[in-house]
Short mmCIF file of N, CA and C in Angstrom, two decimals:
data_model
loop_
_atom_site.label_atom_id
_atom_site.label_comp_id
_atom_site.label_asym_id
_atom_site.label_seq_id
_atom_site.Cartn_x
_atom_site.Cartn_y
_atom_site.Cartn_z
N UNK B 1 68.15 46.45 65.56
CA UNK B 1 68.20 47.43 64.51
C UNK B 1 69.46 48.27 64.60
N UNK B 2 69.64 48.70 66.01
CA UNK B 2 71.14 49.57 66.08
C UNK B 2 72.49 48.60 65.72
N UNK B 3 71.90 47.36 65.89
CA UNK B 3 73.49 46.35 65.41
C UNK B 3 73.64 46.15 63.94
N UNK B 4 72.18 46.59 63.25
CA UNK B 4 72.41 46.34 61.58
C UNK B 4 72.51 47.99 61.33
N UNK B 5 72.70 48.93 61.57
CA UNK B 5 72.91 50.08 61.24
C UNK B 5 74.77 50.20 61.39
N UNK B 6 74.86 49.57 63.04
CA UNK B 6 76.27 49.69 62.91
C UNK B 6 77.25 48.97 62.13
N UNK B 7 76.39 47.63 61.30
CA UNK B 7 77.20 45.89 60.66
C UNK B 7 76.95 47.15 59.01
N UNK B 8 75.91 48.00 58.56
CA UNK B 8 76.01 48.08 57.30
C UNK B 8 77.07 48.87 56.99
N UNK B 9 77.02 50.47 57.77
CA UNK B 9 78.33 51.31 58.55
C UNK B 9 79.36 50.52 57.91
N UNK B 10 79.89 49.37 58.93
CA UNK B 10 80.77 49.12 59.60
C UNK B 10 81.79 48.07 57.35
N UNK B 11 80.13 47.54 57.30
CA UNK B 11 81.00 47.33 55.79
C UNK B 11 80.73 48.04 54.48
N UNK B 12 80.59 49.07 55.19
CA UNK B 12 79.92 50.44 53.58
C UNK B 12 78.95 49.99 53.11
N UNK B 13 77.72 49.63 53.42
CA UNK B 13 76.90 49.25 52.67
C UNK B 13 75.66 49.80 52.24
N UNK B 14 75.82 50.73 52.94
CA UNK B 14 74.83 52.00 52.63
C UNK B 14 75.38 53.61 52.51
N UNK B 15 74.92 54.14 52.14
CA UNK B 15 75.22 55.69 52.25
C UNK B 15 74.32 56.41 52.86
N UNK B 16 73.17 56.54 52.70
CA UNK B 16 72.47 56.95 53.68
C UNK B 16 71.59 56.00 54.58
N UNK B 17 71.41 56.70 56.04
CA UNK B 17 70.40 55.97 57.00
C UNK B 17 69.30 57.17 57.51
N UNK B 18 67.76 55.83 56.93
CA UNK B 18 66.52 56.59 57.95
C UNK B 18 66.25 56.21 58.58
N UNK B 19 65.74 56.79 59.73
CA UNK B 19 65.62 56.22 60.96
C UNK B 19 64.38 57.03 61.59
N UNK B 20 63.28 55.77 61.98
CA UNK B 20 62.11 57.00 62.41
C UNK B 20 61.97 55.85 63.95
N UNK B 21 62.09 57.16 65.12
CA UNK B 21 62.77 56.28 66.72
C UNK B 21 62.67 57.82 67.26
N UNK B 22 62.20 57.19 68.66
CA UNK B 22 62.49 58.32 69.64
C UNK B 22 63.76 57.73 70.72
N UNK B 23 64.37 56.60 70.47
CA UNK B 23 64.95 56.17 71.59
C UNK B 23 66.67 56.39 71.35
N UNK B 24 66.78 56.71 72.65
CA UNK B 24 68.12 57.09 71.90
C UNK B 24 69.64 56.48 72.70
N UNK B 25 69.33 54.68 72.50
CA UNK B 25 69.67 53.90 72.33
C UNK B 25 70.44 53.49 70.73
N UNK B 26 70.18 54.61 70.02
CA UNK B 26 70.76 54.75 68.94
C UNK B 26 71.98 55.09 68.40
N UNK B 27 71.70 56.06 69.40
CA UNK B 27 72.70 57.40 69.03
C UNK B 27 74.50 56.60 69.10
N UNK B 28 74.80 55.56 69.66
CA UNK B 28 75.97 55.28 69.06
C UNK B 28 75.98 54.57 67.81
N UNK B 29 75.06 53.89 67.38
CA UNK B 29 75.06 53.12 65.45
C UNK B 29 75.16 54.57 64.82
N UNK B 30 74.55 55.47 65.14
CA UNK B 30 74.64 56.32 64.28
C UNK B 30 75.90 56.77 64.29
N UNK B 31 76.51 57.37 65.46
CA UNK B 31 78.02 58.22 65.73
C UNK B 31 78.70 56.78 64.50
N UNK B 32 78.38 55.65 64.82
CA UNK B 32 79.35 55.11 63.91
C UNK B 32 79.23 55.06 62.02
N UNK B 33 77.87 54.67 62.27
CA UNK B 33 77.48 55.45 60.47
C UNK B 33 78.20 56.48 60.32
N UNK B 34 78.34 57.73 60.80
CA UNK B 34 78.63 58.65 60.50
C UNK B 34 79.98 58.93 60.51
N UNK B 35 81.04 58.28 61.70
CA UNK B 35 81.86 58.18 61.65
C UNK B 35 82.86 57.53 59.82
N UNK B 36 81.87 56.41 59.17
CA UNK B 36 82.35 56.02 58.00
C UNK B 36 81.45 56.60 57.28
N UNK B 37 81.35 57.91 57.33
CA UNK B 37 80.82 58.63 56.19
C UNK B 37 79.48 58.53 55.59
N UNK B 38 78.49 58.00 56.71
CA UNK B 38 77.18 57.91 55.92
C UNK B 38 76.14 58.98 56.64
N UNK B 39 75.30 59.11 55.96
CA UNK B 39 74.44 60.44 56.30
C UNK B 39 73.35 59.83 56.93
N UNK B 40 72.98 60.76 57.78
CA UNK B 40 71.37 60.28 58.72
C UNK B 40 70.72 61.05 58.64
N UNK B 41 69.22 60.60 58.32
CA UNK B 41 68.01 61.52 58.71
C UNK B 41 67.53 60.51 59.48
N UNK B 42 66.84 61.70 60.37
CA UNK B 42 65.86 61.11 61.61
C UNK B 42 64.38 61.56 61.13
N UNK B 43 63.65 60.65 61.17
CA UNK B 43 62.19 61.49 60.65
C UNK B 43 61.37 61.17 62.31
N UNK B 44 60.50 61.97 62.31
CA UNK B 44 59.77 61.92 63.76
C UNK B 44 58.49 62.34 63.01
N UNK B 45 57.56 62.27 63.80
CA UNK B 45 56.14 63.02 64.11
C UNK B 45 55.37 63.53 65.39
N UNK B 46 54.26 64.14 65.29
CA UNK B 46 53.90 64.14 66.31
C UNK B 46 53.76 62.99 67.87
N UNK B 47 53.74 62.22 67.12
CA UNK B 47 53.05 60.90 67.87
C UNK B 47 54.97 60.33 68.59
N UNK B 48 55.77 60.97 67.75
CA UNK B 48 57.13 60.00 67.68
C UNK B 48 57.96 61.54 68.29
N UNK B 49 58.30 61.85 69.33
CA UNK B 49 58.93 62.80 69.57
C UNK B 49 60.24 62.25 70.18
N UNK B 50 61.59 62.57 69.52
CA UNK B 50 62.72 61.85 69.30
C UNK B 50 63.66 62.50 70.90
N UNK B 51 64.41 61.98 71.38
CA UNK B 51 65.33 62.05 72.26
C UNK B 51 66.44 63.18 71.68
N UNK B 52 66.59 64.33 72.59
CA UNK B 52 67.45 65.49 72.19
C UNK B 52 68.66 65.05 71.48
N UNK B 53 69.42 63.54 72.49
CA UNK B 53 70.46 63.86 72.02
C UNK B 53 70.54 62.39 70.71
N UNK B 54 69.53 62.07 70.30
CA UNK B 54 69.28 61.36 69.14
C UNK B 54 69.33 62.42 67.93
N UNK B 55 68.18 63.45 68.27
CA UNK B 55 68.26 64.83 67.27
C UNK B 55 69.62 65.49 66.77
N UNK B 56 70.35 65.37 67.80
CA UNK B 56 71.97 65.91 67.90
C UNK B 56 72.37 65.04 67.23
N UNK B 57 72.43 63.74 67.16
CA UNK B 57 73.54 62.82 66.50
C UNK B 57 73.05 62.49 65.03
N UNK B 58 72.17 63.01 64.41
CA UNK B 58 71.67 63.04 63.38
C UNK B 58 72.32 63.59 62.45
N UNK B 59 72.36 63.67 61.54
CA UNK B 59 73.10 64.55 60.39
C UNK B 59 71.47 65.38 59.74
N UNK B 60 70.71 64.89 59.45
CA UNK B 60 69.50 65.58 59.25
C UNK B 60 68.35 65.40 59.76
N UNK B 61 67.39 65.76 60.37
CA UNK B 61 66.33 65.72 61.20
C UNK B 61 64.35 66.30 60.48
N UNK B 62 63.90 65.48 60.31
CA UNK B 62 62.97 65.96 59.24
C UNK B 62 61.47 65.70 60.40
N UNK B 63 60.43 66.79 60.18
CA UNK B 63 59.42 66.38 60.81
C UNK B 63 58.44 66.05 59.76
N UNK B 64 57.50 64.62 59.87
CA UNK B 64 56.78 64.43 58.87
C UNK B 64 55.10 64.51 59.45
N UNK B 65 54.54 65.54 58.19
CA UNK B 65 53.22 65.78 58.31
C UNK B 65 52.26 64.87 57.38
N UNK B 66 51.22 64.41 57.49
CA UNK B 66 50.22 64.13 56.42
C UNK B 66 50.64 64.69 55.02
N UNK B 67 50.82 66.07 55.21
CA UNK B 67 50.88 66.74 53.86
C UNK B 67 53.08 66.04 53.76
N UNK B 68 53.85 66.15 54.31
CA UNK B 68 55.04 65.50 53.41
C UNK B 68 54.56 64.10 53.21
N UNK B 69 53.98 63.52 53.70
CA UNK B 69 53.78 61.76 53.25
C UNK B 69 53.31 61.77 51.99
N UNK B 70 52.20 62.69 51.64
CA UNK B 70 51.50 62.91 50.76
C UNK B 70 52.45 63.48 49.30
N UNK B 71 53.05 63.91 49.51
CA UNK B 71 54.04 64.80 48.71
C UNK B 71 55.14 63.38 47.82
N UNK B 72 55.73 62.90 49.18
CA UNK B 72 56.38 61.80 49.20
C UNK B 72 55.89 60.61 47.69
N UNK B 73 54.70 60.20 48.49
CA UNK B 73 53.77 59.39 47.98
C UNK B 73 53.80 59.68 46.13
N UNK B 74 53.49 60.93 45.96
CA UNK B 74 53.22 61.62 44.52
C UNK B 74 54.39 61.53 43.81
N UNK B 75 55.53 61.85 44.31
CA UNK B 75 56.72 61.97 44.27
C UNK B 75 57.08 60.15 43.21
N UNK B 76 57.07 59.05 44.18
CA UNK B 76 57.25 57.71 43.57
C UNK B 76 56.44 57.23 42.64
#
């Protein structure tokens, strides 16, 4: 997953990346997403409590409750 975050990056093929991970085995696909200009959210939950310096390399960091899934859900 961190080698297709860094291959989409790497040929613009996305603009933004979500990413729901506590491991932070990540955190360089992302430095490189970000490096070519693409934005990250990290979503976590209780159950999913993310690695500090995964949180750090994030561009946005979201915690998801029952009630945002729910919201989400209504939303589409």
């Amino acid at each position: 997953m961190a080698l297709d975050i860094a291959r989409s990056a790497f040929e613009q093929r996305v603009t933004h990346i979500a990413l729901i991970s506590s491991d932070s085995d990540f955190v360089p696909a992302i430095q490189m997403a970000k490096d070519k200009g693409i934005i990250s959210f990290l979503l976590y939950s209780e159950e999913i409590k993310p690695h500090n310096d995964l949180i750090e390399a994030c561009d946005e960091v979201i915690y998801i409750t029952p009630n945002n899934l729910q919201e989400m859900e209504l939303k589409s």
